[in-house]
CSV table of C-alpha atoms and ligand atoms in Angstrom, one decimal:
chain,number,residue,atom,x,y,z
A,1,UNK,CA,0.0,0.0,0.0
A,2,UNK,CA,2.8,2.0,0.9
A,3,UNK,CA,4.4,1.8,-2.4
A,4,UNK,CA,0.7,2.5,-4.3
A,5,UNK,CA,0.8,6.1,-2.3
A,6,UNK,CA,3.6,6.9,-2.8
A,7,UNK,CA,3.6,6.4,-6.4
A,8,UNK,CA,0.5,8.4,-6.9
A,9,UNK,CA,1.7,11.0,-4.8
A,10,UNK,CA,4.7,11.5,-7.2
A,11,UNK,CA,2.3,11.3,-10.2
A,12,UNK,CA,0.2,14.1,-8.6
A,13,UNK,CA,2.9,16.0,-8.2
A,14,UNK,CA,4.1,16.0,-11.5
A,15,UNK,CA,1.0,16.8,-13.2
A,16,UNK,CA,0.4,19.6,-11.0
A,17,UNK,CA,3.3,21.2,-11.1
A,18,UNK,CA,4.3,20.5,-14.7
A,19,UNK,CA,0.7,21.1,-16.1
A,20,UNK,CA,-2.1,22.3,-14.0
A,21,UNK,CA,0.4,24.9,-12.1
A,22,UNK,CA,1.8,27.2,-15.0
A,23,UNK,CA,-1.6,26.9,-16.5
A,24,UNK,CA,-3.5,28.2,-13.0
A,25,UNK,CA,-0.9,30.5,-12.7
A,26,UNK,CA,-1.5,32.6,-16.0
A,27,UNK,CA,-4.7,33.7,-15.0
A,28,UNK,CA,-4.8,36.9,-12.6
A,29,UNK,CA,-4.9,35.1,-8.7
A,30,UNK,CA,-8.1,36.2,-8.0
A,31,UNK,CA,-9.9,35.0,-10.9
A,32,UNK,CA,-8.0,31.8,-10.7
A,33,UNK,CA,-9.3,31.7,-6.7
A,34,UNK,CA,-13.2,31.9,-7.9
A,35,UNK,CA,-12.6,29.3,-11.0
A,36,UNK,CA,-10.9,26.9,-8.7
A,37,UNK,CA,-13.9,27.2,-6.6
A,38,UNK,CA,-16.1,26.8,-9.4
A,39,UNK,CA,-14.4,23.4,-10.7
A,40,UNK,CA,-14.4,21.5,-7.3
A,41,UNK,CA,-17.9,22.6,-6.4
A,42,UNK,CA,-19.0,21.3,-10.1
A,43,UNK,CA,-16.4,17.8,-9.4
A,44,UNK,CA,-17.7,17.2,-6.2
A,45,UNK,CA,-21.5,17.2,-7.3
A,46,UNK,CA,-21.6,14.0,-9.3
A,47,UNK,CA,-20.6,10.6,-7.6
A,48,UNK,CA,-17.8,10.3,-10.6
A,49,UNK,CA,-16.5,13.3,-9.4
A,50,UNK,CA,-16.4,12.4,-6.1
A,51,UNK,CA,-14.9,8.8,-6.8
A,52,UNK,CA,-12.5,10.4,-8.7
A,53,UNK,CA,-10.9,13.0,-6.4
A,54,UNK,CA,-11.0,10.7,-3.5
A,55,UNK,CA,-8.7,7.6,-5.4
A,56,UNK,CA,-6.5,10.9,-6.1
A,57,UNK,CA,-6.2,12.6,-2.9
A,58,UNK,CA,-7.7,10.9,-0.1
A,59,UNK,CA,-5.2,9.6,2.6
A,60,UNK,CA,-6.3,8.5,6.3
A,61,UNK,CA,-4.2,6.3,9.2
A,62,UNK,CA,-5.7,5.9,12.9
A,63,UNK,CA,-2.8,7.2,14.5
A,64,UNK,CA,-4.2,11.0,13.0
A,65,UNK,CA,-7.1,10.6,14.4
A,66,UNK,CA,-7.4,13.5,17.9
A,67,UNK,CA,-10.4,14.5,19.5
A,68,UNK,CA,-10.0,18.5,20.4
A,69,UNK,CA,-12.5,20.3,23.0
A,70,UNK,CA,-15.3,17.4,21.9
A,71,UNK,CA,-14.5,17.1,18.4
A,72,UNK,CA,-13.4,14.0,16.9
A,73,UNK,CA,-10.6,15.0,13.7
A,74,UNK,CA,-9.9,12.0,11.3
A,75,UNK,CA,-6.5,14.5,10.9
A,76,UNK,CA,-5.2,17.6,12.5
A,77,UNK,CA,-4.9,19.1,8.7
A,78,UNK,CA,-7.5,21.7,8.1
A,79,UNK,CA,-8.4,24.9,5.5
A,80,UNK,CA,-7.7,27.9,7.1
A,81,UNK,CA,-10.3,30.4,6.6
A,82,UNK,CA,-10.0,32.5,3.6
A,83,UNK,CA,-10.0,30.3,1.1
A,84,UNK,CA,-13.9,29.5,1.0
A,85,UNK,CA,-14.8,32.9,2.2
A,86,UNK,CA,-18.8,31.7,1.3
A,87,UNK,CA,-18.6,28.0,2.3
A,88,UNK,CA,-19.7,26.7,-1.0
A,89,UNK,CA,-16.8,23.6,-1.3
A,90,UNK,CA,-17.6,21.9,1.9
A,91,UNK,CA,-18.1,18.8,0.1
A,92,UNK,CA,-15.2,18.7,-1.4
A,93,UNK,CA,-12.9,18.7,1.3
A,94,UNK,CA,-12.9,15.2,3.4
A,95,UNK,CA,-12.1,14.1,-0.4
A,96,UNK,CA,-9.2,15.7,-0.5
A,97,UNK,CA,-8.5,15.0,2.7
A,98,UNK,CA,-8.8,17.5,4.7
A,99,UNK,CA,-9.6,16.2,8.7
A,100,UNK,CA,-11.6,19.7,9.4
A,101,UNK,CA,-12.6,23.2,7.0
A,102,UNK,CA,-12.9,27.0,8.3
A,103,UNK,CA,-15.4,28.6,6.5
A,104,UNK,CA,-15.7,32.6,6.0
A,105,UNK,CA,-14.5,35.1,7.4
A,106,UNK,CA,-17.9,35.9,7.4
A,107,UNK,CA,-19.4,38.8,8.4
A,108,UNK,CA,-22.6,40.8,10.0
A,109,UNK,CA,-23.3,42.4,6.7
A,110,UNK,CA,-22.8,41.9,3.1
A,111,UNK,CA,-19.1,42.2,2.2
A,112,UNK,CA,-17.9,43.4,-1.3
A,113,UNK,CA,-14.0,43.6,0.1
A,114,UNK,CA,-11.4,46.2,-0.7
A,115,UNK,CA,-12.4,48.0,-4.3
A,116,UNK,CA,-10.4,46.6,-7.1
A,117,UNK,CA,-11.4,43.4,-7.7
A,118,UNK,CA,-8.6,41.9,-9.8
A,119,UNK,CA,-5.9,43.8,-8.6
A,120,UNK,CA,-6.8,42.4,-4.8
A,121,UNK,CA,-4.6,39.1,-4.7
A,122,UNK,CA,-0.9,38.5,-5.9
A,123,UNK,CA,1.6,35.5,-6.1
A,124,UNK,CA,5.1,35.8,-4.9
A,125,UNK,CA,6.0,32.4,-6.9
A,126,UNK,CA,10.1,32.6,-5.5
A,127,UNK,CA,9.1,33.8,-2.3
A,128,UNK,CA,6.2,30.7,-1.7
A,129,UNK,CA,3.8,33.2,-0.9
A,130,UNK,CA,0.2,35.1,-1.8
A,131,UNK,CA,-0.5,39.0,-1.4
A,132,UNK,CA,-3.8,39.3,0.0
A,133,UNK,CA,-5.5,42.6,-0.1
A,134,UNK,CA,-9.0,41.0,-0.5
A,135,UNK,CA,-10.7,42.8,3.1
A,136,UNK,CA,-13.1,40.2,4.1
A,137,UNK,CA,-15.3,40.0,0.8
A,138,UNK,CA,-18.1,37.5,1.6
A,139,UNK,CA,-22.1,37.2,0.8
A,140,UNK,CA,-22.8,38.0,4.6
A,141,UNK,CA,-23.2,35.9,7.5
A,142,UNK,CA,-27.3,35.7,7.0
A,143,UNK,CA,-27.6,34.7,3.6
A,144,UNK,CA,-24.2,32.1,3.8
A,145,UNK,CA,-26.6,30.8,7.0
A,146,UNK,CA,-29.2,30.5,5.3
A,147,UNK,CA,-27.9,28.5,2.8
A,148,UNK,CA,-25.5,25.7,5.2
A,149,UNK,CA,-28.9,25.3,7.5
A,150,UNK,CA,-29.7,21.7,7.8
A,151,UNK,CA,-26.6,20.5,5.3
A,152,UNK,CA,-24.9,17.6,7.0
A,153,UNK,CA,-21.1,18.1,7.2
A,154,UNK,CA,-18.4,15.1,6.7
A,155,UNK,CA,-15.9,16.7,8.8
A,156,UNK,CA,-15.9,19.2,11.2
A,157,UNK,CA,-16.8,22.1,10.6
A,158,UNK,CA,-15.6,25.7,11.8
A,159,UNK,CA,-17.1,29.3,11.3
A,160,UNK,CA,-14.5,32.2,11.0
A,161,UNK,CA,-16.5,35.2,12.3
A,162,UNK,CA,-15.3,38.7,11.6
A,163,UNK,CA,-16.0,42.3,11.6
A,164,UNK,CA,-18.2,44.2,8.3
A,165,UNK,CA,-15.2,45.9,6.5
A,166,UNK,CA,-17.3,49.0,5.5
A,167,UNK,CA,-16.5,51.5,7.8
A,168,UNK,CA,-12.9,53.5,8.0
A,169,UNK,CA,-14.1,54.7,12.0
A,170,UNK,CA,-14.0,52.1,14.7
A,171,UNK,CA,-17.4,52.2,17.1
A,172,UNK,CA,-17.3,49.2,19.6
A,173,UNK,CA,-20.7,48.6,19.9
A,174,UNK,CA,-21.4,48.0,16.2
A,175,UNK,CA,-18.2,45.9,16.0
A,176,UNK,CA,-19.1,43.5,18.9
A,177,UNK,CA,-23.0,43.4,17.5
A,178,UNK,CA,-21.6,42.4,14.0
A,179,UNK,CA,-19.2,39.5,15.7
A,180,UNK,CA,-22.6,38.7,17.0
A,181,UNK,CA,-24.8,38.6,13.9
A,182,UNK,CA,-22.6,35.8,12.7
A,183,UNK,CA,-22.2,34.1,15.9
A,184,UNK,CA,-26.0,33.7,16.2
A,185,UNK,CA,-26.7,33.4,12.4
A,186,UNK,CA,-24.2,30.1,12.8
A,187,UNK,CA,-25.8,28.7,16.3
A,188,UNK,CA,-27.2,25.3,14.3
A,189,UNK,CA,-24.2,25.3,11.9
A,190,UNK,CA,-20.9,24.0,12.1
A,191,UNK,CA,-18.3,22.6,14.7
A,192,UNK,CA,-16.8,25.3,16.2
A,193,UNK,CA,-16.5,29.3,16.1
A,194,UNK,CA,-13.1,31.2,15.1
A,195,UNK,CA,-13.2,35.3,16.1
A,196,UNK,CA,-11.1,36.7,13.6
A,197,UNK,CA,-9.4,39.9,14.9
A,198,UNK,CA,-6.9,40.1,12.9
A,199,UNK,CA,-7.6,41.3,9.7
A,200,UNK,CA,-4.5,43.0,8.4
A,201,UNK,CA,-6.6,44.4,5.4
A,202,UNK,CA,-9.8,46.3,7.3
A,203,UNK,CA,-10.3,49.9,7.0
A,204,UNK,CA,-10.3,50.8,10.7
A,205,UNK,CA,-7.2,48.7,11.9
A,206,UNK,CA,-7.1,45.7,14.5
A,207,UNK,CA,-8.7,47.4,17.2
A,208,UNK,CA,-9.7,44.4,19.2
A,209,UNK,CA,-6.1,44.0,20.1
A,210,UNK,CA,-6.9,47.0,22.2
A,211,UNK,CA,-7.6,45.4,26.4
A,212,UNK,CA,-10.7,47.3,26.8
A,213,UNK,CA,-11.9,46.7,24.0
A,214,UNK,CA,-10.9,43.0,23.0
A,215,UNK,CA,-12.6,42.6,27.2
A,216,UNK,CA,-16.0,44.2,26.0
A,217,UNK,CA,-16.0,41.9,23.1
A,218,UNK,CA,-15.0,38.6,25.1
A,219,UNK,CA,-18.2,39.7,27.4
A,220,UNK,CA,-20.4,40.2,25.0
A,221,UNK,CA,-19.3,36.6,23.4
A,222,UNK,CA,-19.4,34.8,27.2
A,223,UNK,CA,-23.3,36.2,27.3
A,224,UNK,CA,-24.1,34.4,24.5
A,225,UNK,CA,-21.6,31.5,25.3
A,226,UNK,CA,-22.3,28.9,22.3
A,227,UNK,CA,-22.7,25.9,25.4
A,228,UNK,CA,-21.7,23.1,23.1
A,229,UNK,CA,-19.3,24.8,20.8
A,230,UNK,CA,-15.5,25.7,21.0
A,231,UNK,CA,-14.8,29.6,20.6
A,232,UNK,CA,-11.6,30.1,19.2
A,233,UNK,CA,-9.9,33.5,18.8
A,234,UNK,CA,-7.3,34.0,15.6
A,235,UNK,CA,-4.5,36.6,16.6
A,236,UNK,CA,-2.0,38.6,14.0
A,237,UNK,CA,1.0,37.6,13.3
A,238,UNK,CA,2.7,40.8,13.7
A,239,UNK,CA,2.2,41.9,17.2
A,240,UNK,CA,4.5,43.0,20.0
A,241,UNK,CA,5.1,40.7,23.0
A,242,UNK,CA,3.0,42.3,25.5
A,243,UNK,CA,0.4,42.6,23.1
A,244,UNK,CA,0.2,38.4,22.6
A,245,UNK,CA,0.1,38.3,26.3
A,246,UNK,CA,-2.3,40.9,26.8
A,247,UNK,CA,-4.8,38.7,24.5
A,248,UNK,CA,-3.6,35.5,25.6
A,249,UNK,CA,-4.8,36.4,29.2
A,250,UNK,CA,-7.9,38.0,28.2
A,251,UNK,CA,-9.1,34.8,26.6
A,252,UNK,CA,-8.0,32.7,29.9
A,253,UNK,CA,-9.7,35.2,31.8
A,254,UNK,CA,-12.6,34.5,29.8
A,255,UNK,CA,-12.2,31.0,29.1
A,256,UNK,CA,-12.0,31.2,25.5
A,257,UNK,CA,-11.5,27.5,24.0
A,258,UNK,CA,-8.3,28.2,22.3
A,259,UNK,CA,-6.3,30.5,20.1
A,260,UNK,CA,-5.9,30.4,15.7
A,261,UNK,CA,-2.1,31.5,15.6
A,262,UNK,CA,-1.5,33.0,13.0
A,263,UNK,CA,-3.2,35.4,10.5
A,264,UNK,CA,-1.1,37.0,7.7
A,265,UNK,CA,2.3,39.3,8.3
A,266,UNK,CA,2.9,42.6,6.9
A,267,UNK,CA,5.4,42.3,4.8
A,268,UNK,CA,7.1,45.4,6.5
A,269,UNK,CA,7.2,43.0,9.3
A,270,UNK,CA,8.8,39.8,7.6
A,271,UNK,CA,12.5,39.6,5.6
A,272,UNK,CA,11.5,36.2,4.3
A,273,UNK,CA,10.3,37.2,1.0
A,274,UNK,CA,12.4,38.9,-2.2
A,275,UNK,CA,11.5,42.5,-2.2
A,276,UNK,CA,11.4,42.3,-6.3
A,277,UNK,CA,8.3,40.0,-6.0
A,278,UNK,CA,6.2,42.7,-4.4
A,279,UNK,CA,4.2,45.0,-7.0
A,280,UNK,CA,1.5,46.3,-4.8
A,281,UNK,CA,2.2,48.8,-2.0
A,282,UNK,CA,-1.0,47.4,0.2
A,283,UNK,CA,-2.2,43.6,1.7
A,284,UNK,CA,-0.3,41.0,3.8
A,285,UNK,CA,1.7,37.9,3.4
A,286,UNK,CA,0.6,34.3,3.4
A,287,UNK,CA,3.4,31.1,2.9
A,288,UNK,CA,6.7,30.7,4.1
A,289,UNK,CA,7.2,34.8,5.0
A,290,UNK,CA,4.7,34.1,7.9
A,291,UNK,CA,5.6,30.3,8.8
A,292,UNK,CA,8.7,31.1,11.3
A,293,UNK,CA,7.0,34.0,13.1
A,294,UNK,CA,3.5,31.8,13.6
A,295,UNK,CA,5.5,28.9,14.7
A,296,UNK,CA,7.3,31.2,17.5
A,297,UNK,CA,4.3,32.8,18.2
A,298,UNK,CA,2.6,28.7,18.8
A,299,UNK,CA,5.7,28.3,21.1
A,300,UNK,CA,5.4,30.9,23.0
A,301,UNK,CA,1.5,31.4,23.8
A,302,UNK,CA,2.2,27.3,24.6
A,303,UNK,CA,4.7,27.8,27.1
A,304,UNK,CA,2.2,30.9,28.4
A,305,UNK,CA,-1.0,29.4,28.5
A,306,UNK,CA,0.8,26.0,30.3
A,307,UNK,CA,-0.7,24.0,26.8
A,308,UNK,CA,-4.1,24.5,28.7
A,309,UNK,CA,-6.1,25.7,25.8
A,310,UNK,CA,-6.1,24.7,22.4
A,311,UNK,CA,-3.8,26.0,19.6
A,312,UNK,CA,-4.5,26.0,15.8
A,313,UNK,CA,-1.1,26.8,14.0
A,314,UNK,CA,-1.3,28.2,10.4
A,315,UNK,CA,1.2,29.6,8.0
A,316,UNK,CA,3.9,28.8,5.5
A,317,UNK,CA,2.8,24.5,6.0
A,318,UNK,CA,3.8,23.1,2.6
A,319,UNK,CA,4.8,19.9,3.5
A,320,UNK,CA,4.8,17.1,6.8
A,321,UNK,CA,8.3,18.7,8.7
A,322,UNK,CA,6.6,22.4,8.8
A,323,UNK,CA,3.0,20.8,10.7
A,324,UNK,CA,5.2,18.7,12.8
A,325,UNK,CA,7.1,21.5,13.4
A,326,UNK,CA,4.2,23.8,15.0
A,327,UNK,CA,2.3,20.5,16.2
A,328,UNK,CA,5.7,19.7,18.3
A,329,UNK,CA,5.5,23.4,19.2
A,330,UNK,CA,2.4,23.4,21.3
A,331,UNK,CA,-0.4,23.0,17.9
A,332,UNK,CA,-3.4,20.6,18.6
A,333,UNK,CA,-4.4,21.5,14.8
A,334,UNK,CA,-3.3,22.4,12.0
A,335,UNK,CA,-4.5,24.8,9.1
A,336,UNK,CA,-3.5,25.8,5.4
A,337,UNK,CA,-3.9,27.7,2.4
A,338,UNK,CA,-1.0,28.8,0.5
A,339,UNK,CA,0.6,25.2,0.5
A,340,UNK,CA,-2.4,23.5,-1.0
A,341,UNK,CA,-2.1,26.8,-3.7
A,342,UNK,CA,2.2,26.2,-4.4
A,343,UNK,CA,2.1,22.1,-3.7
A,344,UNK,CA,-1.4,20.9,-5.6
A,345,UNK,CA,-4.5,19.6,-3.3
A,346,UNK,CA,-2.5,15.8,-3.0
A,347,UNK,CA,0.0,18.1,-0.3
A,348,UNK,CA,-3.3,17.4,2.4
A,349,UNK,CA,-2.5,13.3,1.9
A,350,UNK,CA,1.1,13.7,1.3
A,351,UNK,CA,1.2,16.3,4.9
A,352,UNK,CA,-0.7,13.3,6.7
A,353,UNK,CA,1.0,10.4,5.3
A,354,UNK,CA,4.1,12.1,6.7
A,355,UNK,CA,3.3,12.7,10.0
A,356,UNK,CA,2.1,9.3,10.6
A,357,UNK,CA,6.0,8.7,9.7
A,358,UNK,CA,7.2,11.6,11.5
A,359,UNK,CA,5.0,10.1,14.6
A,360,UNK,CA,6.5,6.8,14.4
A,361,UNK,CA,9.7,7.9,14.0
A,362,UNK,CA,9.7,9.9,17.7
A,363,UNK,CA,7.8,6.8,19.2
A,364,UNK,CA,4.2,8.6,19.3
A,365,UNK,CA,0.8,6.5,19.0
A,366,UNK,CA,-1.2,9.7,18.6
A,367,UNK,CA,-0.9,13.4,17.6
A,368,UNK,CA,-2.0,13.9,21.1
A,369,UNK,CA,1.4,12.6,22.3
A,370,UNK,CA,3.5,15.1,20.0
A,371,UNK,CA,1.7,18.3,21.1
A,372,UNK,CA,4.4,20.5,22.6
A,373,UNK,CA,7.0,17.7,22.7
A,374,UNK,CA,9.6,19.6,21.7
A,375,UNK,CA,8.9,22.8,23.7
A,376,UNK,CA,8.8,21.4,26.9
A,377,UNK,CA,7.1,23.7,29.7
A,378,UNK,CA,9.7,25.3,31.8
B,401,FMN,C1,-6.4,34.4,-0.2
B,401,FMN,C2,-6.4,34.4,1.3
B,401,FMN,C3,-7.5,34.9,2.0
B,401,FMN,C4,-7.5,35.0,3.4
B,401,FMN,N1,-8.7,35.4,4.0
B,401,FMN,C5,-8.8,35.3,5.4
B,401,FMN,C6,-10.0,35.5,6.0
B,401,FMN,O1,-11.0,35.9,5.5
B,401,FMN,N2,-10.0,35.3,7.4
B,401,FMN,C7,-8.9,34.9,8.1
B,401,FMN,O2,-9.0,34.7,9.3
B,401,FMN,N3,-7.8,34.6,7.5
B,401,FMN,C8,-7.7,34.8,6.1
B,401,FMN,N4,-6.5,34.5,5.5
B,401,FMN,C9,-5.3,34.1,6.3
B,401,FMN,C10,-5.2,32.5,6.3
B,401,FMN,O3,-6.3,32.0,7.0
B,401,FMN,C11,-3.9,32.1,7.1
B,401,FMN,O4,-3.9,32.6,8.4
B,401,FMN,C12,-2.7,32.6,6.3
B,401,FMN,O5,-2.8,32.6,4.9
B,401,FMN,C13,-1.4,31.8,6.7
B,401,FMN,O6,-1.6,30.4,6.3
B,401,FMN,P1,-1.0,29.9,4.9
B,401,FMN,O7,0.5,30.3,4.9
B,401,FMN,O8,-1.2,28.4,5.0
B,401,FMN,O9,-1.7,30.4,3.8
B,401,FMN,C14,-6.4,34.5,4.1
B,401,FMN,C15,-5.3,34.0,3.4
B,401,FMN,C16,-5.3,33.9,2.0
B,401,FMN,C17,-4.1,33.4,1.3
């Protein structure tokens, strides 16, 4: 069996990157994003379709299997939000592979994004890495809602929840009452919730990394505390120490569920990317300029938090060493975009496969096990 993956591993591989790749990669990025979206939903609504992508992609071992706050995972790999900002693929994920999907951000109202569509999304091929300048574009958290109510999910779920970007000034009520719209738009749909306060594309800033203000917001949440369903909060990448601390504590304080670590860096905040790749003076970094800085940021909000509270590391995973990497760091999960973008979808399989090796190889039975192994609490 070994041998069969591993052969059509290195057969996906090739056709992606010597054929479907340079192909994907001639249209502009965000019109390849929405055609992408287009093909899978169309594949993954006929049972050929579906046969089809799961003898190409689908990879799963019992010793990936980890229950997190309640939830059972086949696998620790996830999407990370942003990808299916209107949840319209979640069929097409388990057959890929993928042990869990964030849907959205979605937000209170209807979302058209940053102007410029077209000119909102931009590869850095050398640098393994996307420009995203999108803003939250999304069909709203009422009429996305609507839609999911009553569909039966595969694999768990989660709902990214974030801020209307419509607005250049920052009023805190409105903010915490359009976290809320979603939050109770979603209460029969999906697995878990993810705050998203970290958009580093928003007119008014990140203004929940503000005490006060991220407190009022955690309140407002713990009112209407979702009983039976994880809240997770998703922090920037780019923040000073005492400002991951400050958060970190709030959400103890508050018994928050766990922590999305990270969102995208600035790239005035990262040197691993080649300054020739960037045409486009606004947006944030996905890929390997972010993977480093989210992997410290996992070890050290571990080591804080005494691995008490769940960790979802994301950014720059393109293969099994960087998940095992942020899992040994203090991750319980795992989430990706850009990877899936660079590698081809069989990098989900491939990233699994791996760490079942990976898991092996250190003497683990489960992914439990390897959480924090290699940042030992002091
Ligand atoms: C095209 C694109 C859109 C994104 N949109 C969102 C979003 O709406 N909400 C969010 O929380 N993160 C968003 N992100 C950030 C990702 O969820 C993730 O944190 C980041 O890309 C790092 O992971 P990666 O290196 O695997 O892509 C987006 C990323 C990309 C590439």
């Amino acid at each position: 069996m070994k041998l069969i993956y591993s052969i059509r591993a290195s057969i996906n591989y090739l056709v992606y990157r010597i054929i479907i790749r340079p192909l994907i990669f001639l249209w502009e990025a965000e019109y390849a994003h929405n055609q992408l979206k287009r093909f899978g939903s169309i594949v993954s609504s006929s049972v050929f379709g579906r046969f089809v992508l799961k003898s190409l992609f689908y990879f799963q071992h019992k010793s990936l299997n980890t229950t997190v706050d309640g939830i059972t995972y086949n696998n620790p790999i996830g999407l990370s939000a942003g990808f299916d900002k209107d949840g319209e693929l979640t069929d097409t994920y388990p057959l890929i592979g993928f042990g869990f999907a964030e849907l959205g951000s979605f937000t209170g109202d209807v979302c058209p994004g940053n102007p410029g569509v077209g000119r909102r999304l931009f590869r850095l091929v050398k640098s393994k890495s996307i420009l995203v300048w999108y803003g939250l574009n999304n069909q709203g958290a009422q009429s996305i809602a609507k839609r999911l109510k009553g569909k039966k999910f595969k694999i768990p779920i989660g709902i990214s929840a974030a801020k209307t970007n419509n607005a250049a000034s920052f009023d805190l009520q409105d903010s915490i009452d359009d976290y809320l719209k979603t939050v109770n738009a979603f209460t029969d749909i999906g697995h878990y919730y993810t705050i998203n306060i970290s958009c580093p594309n928003t007119q008014d800033g990140e203004p929940f990394v503000d005490q006060k203000n991220l407190d009022e917001l955690l309140s407002a949440l713990d009112k209407t505390k979702q009983e039976c369903k994880p809240v997770y909060i998703k922090m920037a990448a780019d923040l000073e120490i005492n400002e991951i601390n400050t958060i970190v504590d709030a959400c103890l304080k508050h018994k928050i569920d766990g922590l999305v670590l990270t969102n995208l860096t600035k790239p005035s905040m990262s040197d691993e990317y080649l300054k020739d790749e960037l045409t486009f003076d606004k947006g944030a970094l996905s890929g390997l300029p972010v993977q480093r800085i989210s992997t410290n940021v996992i070890r050290h909000v571990y080591q804080r938090t005494r691995g008490k509270i769940t960790i979802i590391g994301v950014g720059g995973v393109f293969n099994a060493e960087d998940a095992y990497e942020k899992i040994t760091s203090g991750a319980n999960l795992i989430e990706m975009i850009t990877g899936m973008i660079f590698e081809g979808p069989q990098v989900v399989g491939e990233i699994n496969r791996g760490l079942v090796e990976l898991l092996k190889k250190d003497g683990f039975t489960s992914i439990e096990e390897a959480v924090g192994s290699r940042n030992p609490l002091l």
